[in-house]
Structures are given as C-alpha cells and as structure tokens.
Short mmCIF file of C-alpha atoms in Angstrom, two decimals:
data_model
loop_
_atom_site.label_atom_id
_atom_site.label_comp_id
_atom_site.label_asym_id
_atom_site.label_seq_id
_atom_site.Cartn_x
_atom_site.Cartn_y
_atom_site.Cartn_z
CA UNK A 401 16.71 -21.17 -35.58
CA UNK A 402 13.22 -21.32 -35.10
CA UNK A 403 10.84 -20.73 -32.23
CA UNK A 404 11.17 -22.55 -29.42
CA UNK A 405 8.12 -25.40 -29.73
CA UNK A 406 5.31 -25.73 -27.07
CA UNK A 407 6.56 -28.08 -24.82
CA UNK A 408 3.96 -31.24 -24.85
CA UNK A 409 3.14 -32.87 -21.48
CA UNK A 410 1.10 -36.04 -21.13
CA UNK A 411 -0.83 -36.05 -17.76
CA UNK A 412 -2.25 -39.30 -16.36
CA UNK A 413 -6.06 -39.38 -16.23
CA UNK A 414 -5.95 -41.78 -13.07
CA UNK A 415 -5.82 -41.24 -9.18
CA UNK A 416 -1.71 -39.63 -9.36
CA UNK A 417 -1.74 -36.49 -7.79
CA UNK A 418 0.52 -33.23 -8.94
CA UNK A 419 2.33 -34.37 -5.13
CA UNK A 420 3.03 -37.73 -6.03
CA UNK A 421 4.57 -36.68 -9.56
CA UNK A 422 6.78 -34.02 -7.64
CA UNK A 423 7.39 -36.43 -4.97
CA UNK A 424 8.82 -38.86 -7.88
CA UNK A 425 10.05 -36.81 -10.47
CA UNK A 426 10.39 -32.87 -9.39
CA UNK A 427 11.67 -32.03 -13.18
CA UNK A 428 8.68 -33.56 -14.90
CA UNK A 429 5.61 -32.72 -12.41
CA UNK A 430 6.82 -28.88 -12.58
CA UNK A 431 6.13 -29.15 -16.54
CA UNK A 432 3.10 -30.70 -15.41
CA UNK A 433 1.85 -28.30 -12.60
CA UNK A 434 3.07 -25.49 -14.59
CA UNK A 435 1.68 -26.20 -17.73
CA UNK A 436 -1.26 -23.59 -18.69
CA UNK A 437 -3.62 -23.29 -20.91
CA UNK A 438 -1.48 -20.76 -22.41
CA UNK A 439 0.79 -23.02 -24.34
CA UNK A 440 -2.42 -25.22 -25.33
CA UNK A 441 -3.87 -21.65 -26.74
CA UNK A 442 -1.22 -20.82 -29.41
CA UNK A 443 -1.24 -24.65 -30.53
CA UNK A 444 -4.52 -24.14 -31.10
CA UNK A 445 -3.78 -20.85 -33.26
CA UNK A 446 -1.43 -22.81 -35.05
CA UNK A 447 -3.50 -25.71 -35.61
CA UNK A 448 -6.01 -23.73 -36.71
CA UNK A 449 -3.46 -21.90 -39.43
CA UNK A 450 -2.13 -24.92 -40.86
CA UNK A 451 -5.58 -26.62 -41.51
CA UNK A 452 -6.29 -23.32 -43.56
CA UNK A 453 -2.74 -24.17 -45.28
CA UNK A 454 -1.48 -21.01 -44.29
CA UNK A 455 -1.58 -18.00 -41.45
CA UNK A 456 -4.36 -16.20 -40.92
CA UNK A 457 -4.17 -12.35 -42.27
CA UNK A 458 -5.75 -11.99 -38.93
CA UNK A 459 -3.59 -9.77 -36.95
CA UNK A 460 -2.09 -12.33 -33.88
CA UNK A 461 -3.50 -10.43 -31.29
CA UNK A 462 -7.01 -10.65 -32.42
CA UNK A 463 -6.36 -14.32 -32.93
CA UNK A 464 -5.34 -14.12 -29.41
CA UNK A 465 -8.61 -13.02 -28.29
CA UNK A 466 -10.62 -15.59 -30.31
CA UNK A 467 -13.37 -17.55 -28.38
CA UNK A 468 -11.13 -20.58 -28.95
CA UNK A 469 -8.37 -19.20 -26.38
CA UNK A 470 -8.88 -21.52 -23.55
CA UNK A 471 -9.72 -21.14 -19.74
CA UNK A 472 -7.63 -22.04 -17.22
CA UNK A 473 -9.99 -21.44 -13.95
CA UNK A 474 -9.72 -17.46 -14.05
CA UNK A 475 -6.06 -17.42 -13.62
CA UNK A 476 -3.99 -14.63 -15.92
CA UNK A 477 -0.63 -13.65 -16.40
CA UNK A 478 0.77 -10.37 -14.70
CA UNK A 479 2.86 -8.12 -16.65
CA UNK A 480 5.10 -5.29 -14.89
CA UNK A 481 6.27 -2.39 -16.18
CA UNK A 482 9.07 0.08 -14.81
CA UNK A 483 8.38 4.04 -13.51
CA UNK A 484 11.28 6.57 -14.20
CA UNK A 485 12.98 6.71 -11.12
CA UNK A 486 15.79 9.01 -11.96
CA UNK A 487 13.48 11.75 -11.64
CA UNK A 488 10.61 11.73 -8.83
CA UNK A 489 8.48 14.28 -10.59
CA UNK A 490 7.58 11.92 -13.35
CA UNK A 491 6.47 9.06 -10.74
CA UNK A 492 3.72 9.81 -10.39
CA UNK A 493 1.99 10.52 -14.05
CA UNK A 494 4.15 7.36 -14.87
CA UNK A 495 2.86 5.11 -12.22
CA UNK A 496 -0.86 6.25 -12.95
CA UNK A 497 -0.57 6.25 -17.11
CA UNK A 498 0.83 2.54 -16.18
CA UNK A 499 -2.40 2.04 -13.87
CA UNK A 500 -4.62 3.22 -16.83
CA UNK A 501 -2.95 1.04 -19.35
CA UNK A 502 -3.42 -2.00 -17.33
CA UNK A 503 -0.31 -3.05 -15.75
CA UNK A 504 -0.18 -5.55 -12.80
CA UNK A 505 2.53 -3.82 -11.60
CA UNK A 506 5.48 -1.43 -10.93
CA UNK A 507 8.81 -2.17 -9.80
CA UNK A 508 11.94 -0.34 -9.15
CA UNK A 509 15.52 -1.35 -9.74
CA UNK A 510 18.42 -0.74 -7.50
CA UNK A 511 20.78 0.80 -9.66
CA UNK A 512 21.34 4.01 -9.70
CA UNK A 513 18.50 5.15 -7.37
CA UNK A 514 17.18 3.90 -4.00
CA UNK A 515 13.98 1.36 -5.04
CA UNK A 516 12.79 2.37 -1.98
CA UNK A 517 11.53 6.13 -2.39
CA UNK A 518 10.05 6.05 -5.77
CA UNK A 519 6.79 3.67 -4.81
CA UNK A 520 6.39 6.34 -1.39
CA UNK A 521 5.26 8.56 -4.62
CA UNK A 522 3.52 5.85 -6.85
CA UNK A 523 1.78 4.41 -3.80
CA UNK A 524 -0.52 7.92 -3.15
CA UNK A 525 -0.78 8.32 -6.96
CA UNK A 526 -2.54 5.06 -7.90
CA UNK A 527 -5.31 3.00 -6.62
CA UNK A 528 -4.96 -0.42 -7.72
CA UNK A 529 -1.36 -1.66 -9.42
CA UNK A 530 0.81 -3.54 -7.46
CA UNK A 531 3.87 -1.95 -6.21
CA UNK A 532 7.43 -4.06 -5.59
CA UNK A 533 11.23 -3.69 -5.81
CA UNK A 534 13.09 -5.94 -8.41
CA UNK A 535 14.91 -5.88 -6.20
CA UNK A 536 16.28 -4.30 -2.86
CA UNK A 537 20.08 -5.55 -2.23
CA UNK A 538 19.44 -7.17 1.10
CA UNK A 539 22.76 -7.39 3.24
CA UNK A 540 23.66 -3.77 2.35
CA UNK A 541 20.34 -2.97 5.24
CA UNK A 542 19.52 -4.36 8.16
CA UNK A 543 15.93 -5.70 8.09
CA UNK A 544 14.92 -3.65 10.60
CA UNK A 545 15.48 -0.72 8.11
CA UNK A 546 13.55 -2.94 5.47
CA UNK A 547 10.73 -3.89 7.76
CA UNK A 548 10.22 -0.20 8.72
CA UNK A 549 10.02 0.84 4.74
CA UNK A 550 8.19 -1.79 3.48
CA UNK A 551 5.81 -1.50 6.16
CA UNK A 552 5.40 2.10 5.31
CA UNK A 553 4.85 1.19 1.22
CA UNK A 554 1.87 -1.18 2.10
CA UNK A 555 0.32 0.84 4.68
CA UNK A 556 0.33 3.72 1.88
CA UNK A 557 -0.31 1.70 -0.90
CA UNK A 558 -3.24 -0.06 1.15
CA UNK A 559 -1.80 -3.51 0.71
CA UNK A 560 -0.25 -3.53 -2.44
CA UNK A 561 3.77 -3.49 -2.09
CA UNK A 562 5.74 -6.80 -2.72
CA UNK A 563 9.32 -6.64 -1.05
CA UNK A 564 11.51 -8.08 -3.45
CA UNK A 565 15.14 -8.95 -2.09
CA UNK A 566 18.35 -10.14 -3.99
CA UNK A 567 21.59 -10.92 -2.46
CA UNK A 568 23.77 -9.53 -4.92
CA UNK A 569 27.65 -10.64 -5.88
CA UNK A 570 30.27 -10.31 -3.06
CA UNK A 571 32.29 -7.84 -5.11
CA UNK A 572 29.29 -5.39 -4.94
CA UNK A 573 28.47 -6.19 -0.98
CA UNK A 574 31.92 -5.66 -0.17
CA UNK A 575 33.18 -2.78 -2.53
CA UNK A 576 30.23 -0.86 -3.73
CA UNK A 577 28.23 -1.26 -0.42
CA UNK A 578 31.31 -1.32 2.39
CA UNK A 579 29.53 -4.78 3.96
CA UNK A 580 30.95 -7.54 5.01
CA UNK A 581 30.35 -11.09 3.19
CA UNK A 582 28.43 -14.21 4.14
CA UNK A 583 27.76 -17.52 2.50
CA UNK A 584 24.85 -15.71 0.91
CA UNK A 585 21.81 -18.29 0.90
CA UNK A 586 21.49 -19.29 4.78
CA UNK A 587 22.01 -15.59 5.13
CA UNK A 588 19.31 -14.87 2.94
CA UNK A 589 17.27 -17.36 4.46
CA UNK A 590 17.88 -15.88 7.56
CA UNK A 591 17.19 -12.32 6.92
CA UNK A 592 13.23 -13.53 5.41
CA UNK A 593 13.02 -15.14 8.62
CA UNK A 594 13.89 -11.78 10.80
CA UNK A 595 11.40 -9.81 8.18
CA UNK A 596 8.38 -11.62 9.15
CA UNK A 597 9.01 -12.19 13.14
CA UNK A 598 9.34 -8.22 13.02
CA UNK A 599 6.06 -7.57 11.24
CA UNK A 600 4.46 -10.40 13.02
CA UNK A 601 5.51 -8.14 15.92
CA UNK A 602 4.37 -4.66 15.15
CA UNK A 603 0.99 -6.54 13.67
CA UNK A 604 -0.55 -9.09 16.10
CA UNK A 605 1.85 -8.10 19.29
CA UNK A 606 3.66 -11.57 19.57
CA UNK A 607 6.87 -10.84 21.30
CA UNK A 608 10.00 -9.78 19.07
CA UNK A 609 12.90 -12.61 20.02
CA UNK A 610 14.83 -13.82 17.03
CA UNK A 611 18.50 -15.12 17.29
CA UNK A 612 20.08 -15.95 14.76
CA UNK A 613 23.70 -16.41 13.30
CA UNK A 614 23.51 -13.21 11.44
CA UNK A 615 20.94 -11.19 12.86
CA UNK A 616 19.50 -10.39 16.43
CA UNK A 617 16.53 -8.64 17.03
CA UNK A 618 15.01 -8.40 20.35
CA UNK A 619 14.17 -4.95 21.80
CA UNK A 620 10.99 -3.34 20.68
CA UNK A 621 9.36 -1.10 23.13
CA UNK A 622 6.00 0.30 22.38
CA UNK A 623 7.79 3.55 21.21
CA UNK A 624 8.86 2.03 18.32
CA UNK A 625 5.38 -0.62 17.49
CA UNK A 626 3.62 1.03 14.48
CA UNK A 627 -0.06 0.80 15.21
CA UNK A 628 -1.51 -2.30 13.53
CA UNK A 629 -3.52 -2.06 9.99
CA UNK A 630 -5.20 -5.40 9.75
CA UNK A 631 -3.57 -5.70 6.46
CA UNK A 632 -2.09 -8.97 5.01
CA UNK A 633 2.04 -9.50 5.86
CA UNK A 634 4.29 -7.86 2.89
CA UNK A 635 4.90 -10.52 0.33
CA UNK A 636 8.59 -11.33 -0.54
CA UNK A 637 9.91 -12.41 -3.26
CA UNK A 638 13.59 -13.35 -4.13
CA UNK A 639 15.81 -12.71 -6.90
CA UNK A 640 17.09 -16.73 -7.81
CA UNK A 641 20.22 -17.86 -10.39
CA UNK A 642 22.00 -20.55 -9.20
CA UNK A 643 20.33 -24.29 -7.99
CA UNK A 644 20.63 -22.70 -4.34
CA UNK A 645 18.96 -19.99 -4.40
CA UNK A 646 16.07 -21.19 -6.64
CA UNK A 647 15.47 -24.02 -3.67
CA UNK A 648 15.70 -21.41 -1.25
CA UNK A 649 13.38 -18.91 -3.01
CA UNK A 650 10.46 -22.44 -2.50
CA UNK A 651 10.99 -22.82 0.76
CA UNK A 652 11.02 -19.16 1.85
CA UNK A 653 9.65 -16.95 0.06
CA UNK A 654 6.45 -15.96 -1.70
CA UNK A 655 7.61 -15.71 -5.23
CA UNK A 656 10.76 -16.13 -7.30
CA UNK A 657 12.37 -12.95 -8.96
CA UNK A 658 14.46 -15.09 -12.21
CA UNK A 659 17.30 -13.37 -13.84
CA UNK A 660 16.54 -12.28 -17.55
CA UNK A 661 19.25 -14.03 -18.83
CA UNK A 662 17.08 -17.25 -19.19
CA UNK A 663 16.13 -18.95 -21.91
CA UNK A 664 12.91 -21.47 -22.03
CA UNK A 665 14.90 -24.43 -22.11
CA UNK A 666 16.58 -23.52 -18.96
CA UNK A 667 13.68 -22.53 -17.35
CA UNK A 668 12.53 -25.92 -17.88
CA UNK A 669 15.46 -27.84 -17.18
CA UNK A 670 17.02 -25.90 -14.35
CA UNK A 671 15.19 -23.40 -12.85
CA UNK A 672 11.85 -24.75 -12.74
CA UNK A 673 12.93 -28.49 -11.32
CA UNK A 674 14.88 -26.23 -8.29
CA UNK A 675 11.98 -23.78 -7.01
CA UNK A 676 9.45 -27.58 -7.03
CA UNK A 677 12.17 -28.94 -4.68
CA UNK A 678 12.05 -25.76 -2.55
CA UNK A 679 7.77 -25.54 -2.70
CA UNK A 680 8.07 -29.38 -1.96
CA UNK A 681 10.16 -28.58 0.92
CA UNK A 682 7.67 -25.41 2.83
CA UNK A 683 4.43 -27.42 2.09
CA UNK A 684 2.72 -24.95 0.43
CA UNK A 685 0.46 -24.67 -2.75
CA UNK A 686 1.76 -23.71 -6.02
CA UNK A 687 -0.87 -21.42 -6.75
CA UNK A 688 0.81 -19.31 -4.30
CA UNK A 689 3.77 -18.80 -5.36
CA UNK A 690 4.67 -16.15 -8.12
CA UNK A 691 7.34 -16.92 -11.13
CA UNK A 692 8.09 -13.46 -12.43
CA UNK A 693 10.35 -12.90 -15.38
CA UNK A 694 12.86 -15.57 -16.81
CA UNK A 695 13.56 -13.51 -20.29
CA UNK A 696 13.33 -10.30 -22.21
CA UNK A 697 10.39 -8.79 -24.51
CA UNK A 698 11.48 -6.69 -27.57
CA UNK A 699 8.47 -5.20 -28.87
CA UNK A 700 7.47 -1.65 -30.24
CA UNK A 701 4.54 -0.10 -32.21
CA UNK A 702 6.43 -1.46 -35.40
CA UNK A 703 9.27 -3.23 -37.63
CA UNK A 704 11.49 -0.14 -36.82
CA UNK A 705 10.56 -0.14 -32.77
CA UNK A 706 11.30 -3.90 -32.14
CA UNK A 707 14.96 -3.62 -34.20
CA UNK A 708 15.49 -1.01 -31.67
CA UNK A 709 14.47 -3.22 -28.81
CA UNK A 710 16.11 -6.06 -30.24
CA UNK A 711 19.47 -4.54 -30.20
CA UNK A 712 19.33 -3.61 -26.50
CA UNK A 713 18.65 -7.06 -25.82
CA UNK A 714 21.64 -8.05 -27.75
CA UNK A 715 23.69 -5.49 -26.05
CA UNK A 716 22.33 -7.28 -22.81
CA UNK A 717 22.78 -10.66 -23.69
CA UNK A 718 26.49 -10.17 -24.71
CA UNK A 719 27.46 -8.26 -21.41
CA UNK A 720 25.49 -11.05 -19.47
CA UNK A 721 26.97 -13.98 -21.24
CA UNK A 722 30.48 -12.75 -20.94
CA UNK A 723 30.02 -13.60 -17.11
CA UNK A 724 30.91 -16.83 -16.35
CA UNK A 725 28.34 -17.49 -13.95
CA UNK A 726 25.84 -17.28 -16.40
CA UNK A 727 26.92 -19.82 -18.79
CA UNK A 728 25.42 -22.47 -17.40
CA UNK A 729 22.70 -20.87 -19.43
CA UNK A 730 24.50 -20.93 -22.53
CA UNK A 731 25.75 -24.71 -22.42
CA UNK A 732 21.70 -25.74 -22.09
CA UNK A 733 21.66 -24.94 -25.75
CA UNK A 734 25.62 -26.00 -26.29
CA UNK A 735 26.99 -21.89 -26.73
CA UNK A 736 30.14 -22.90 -24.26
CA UNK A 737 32.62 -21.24 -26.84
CA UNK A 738 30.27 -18.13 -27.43
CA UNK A 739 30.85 -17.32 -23.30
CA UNK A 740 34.05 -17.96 -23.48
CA UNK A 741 34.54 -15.42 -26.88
CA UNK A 742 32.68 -12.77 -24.37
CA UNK A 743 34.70 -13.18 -21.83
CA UNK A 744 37.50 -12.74 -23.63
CA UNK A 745 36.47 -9.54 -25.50
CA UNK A 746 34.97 -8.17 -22.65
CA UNK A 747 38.51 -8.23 -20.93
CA UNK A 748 39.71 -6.72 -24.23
CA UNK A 749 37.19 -3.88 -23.32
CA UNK A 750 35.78 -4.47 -26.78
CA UNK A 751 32.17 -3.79 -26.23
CA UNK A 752 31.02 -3.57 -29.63
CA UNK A 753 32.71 -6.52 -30.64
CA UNK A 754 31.11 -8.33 -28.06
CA UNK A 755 27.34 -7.12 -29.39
CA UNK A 756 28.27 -8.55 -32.94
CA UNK A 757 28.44 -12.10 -31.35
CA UNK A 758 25.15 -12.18 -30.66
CA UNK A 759 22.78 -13.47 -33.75
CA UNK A 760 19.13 -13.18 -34.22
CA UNK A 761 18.75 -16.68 -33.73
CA UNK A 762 20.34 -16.38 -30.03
CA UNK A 763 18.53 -13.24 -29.74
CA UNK A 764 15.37 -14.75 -29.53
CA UNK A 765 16.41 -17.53 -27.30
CA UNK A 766 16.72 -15.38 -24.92
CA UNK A 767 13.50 -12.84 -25.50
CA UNK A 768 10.21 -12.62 -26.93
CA UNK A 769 10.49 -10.92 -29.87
CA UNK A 770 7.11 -8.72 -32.18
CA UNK A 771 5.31 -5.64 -32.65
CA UNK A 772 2.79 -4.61 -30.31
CA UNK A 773 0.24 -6.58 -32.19
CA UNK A 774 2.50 -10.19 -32.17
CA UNK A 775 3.73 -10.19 -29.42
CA UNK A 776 1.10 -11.69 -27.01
CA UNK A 777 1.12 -14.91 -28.62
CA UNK A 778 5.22 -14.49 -28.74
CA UNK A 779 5.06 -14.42 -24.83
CA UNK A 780 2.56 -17.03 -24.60
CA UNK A 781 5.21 -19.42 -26.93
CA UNK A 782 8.32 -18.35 -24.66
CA UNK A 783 6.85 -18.02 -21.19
CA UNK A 784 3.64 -19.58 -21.34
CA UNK A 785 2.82 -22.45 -18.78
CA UNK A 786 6.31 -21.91 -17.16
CA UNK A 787 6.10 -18.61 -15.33
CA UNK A 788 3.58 -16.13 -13.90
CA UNK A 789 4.18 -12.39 -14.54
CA UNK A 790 6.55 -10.74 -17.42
CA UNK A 791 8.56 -7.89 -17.14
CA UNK A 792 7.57 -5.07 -19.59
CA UNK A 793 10.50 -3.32 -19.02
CA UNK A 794 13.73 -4.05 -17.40
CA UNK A 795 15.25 -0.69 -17.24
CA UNK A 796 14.37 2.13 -15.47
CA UNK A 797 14.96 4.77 -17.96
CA UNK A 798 13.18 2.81 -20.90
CA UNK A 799 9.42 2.00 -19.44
CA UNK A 800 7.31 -0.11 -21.24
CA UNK A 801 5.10 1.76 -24.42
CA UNK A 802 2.83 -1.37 -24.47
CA UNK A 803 -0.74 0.03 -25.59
CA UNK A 804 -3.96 -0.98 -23.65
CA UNK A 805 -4.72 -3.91 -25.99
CA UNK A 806 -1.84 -5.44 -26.12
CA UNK A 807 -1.35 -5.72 -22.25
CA UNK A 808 -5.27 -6.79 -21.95
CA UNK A 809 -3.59 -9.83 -24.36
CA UNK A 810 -0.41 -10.27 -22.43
CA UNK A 811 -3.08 -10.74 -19.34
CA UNK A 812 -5.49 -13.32 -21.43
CA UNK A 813 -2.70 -16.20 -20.97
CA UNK A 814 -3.43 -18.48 -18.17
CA UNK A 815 -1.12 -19.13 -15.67
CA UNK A 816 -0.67 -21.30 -12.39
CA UNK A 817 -0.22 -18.38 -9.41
CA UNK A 818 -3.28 -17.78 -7.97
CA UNK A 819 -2.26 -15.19 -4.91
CA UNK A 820 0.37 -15.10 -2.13
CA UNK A 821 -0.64 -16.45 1.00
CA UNK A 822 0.62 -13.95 3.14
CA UNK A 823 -1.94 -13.85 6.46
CA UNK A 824 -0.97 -14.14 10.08
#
C-alpha cells in the first residue's frame, strides 16, 4: 500500500468566504481551512524529483529545508515530546534537554502516575516549552481540585501550562476511580464551564455562582482567592473520539486532544468535519484552536531504530483495534474483519497473535513512518494541512530521541493554529 496522497483542494478565487463554505459544506471547507502549505511543500519535493526522473540523493530533510518550502504567514507546526514521569528526579534534566532540543512542548499521561506533579518540577526547570497534561481524567476530580493545580502550573510556569481533560470509559470512572457515571459529554461540557467561572473568579473578582446539573460552586471567601497574576486563563484542551465529543471539543474548548488511533483518511472524513461543526457553533476563529495528534511517528537515528518503533506501533494498533469502539476507524479504509479477528484473539488472551495481524501496509496507515532524517517530510504527507502539533512520544517511559534538526524540520511545516485565545 502506498503513502497516503496529498489531498488536493480547489479553492474559489471569488468573494466565498472560509464561513460560507463551512456554513454549506462543514466536510469540505475544513479541507479547505485546514489545508497548509505543508501538503503543497512535499508536492513540490516530489514534483521536483520526478522532473529529474528520479529522487534526489539529497537527504529529505535537507530537501525539507530548501528555499522552495513554502510560507504559510509564519505559522509552524508544534511537536511534543513526553518527560519520564515514573521517576521525578529525571524531570527535570528531561524537561530542559527537551527545551534545548526544541520541543513545543511537554505533556504527561495519566497512567501510572499523577500528570499533575511532574510539570510542578518541569515548570521551575525550563523557561520557555509549553507544559500540558494529555490528559487529566476529569470526573475522577472535582474542578475545584483542577482549578487549584492548574492554576498553580501556570503561575509557576509563567503562563505556559495547557489543561488537557479526557473523560475516560465508564468502566475506568466507575472501577478504577470509585466515581459515579454520567452521560459523559454534557458533563464534560459542564465541568469546562465550572473551570473558567472559578478562574474568572480568583482572577478579575467576578462573583463565583455556577449551578449546574453536575456541579455547584458557590462559596469562595477571600481565604481561599489566590492573589491575581495578570496572566492569560489556562487553555483547555479535550481529548475527542467519537462525533460527540469532537463537536463538543469546537464549541468548548481551546484545542482538540485526537486519539492516536487515527488514520488520515479519518481525520479527514470524520474527525475534522465534527470539530468545524463545533468551531461553527462557539463563533470563534480557527486559528485558535489547536489539533494535536491524530497518529503515531516511528522514527529513530536509523533502519534498525524505526523497526523498533515500528513494532510498538503495531503492538498498539492491534490492542487498539481489538476495541470495538475504535473500528469505526478501521471500516474508513474497509478493515471490518481485521477488528473483529482482534477482538476475538484478544478474548483468547493471544497477544502475540494479535501483533502478527497487523502488516506494514496498515502500519503506516496509522503512523508516520522514517529515520530521523525522513521523517519530516513523512509527517508533513500524514498530518500536514490537517492538524497542528504532533506527538513525539506517546509513552511516558519511551521519550522522544528526535535530534535538534530534525524537530527544527518537524516545526518548518505550516499549519492553521495561530494561538489560543484565552483572555478575560
């Protein structure tokens, strides 16, 4: 199976507006809005290579930096790596080595540590990379609890956390975290709704009074008012699967948090069509809202490094698509009997099995796949004009070893998010 192609998009030179398209047809105007100069760069790569009959013996990434990369008004993609969380005396070399390397960011999982305590370190030890959690499971806190920490981050960090908040599965809420269950979304909705009347509280005074079907809040005596920063609000992003929560995630939040079990095609068909409707919905720009992730990257220093990488994300993409609430994913491309195969060996507890399902080809539907010096243009052909900032790393214990160059690449492709709008 070959690379997926760069999706072509033929945009009307008259009066239309990006509104009325979105207005008219949300699928098609987010292809339009969201289509970079990214895309447009490696066709030109590629044009260039088959007028010379041939690939260059350039290495891709210094083809990626060639003069004929175009512009797209200043805007770059992010990329994000992980810091080890497991143990807190590494945060901080981590978080700064990630700082000098050029990463946009650092997030923290909630897995087997708090995503909470980690960035306390990483937010005294750096200077200028973002800081976020990919994500916090919401309904297991009360967002008083997450107002008071993430307040806390971004006062330390000087501005730089980004709350990031997922919902999680009711078997998790109820058995792993001892919490009762809601319908999730208006719940969801809710909770971003109590964050920001508390902060809008301790910041500019207004009086705390929010009633809602989940969630009360209305006693805060001066005792309890942290002294006001003149910093902007916390951004918040949401994790987003299903049509749902991707609408919710536009209307809400800042950003959208995308599963990595995504494929381009799905991005573009399903994902992508959903967070329009919600942006649509809330009014606001598109250059302010962040599309992070959407995929895996498999990439290493060499041949050797990327098989390695390659057969985590196998390992990944079998235990995901044995779940059937991700095959949605897999029927975009028409893998219904693959999911159901998982499934089935999965309940068989034949793990291994399960890994030997997954071929190259579906492999790299799933990830961008190259050494260190591909794999630039690799994430410009399977992100590119459809999403913001990459993930580096997914894992906690397996940070990104992504040299200098090759993230000052990763950060050449153009993108649509300009900043959050986060003020008062």
């Amino acid at each position: 199976m070959r690379e997926a192609s760069t999706p072509i998009v033929a945009v009307s030179s008259g009066p239309t507006t990006g509104t009325d398209w979105l207005m008219k047809l949300p699928a098609i105007c987010t292809r339009v809005l969201r289509m970079s100069a990214a895309s447009q760069g490696v066709r030109v790569i590629r044009e260039a290579e088959r007028r010379r009959g041939g690939a260059s013996t350039v290495s891709p990434l210094a083809r990626f930096h060639a003069k004929g990369m175009p512009k797209a008004g200043g805007l770059r993609m992010r990329i994000v790596t992980t810091v080890p969380q497991e143990d807190l005396h590494q945060v901080a070399n981590a978080a700064r080595k990630a700082e000098v390397d050029g990463f946009t960011g650092l997030v923290t999982l909630e897995n087997r540590n708090d995503p909470f305590l980690a960035h306390a370190v990483a937010s005294i030890a750096t200077d200028r990379i973002e800081l976020g959690t990919a994500v916090a499971i919401a309904f297991a806190r009360s967002p008083m609890v997450v107002a008071n920490a993430s307040w806390d981050l971004h006062i330390a960090s000087r501005g730089r956390f980004v709350l990031g908040l997922g919902p999680q599965i009711r078997a998790h809420n109820e058995r792993r975290f001892s919490v009762p269950w809601s319908a999730p979304v208006p719940r969801l909705r809710e909770y971003v709704h109590a964050l920001r009347a508390i902060w809008r509280c301790w910041e500019t005074g207004e009086k705390l009074n929010f009633e809602g079907e989940y969630y009360r809040f209305t006693l805060m005596t001066p005792n309890f008012v942290p002294p006001s920063r003149h910093l902007p609000m916390v951004p918040i992003t949401l994790a987003a699967v299903g049509p749902y929560s991707l609408r919710l995630a536009g209307e809400v939040a800042d950003g959208a948090r995308l599963h990595p079990f995504c494929t381009r095609k799905y991005l573009e068909e399903a994902v992508l069509p959903r967070l329009a409707e919600g942006i649509m919905k809330s009014g606001r720009a598109q250059e302010n809202f962040e599309i992070t992730g959407g995929g895996f990257i498999a990439t290493g220093k060499d041949a050797e490094a990327v098989s390695k990488a390659v057969e985590w994300v196998r390992m990944r993409v079998a235990f995901y698509g044995s779940t059937p609430a991700y095959w949605p994913v897999l029927a975009a491309h028409g893998l219904e009997d693959l999911g159901r195969e998982l499934n089935a060996l999965s309940r068989q507890g034949k793990w291994d099995a399960m890994t030997t399902r997954i071929t190259d080809d579906v492999v790299r539907l799933f990830a961008a796949v190259g050494t260190h010096d591909e794999i630039a243009v690799r994430i410009a052909d399977r992100f590119g004009g459809l999403v913001d900032t990459v993930y580096a790393s997914v894992s906690s214990t397996m940070p990104s070893d992504m040299p200098l160059e090759t993230v000052a690449a990763v950060k050449r492709i153009p993108v649509a998010f300009k900043a959050y709008a986060t003020g008062w």
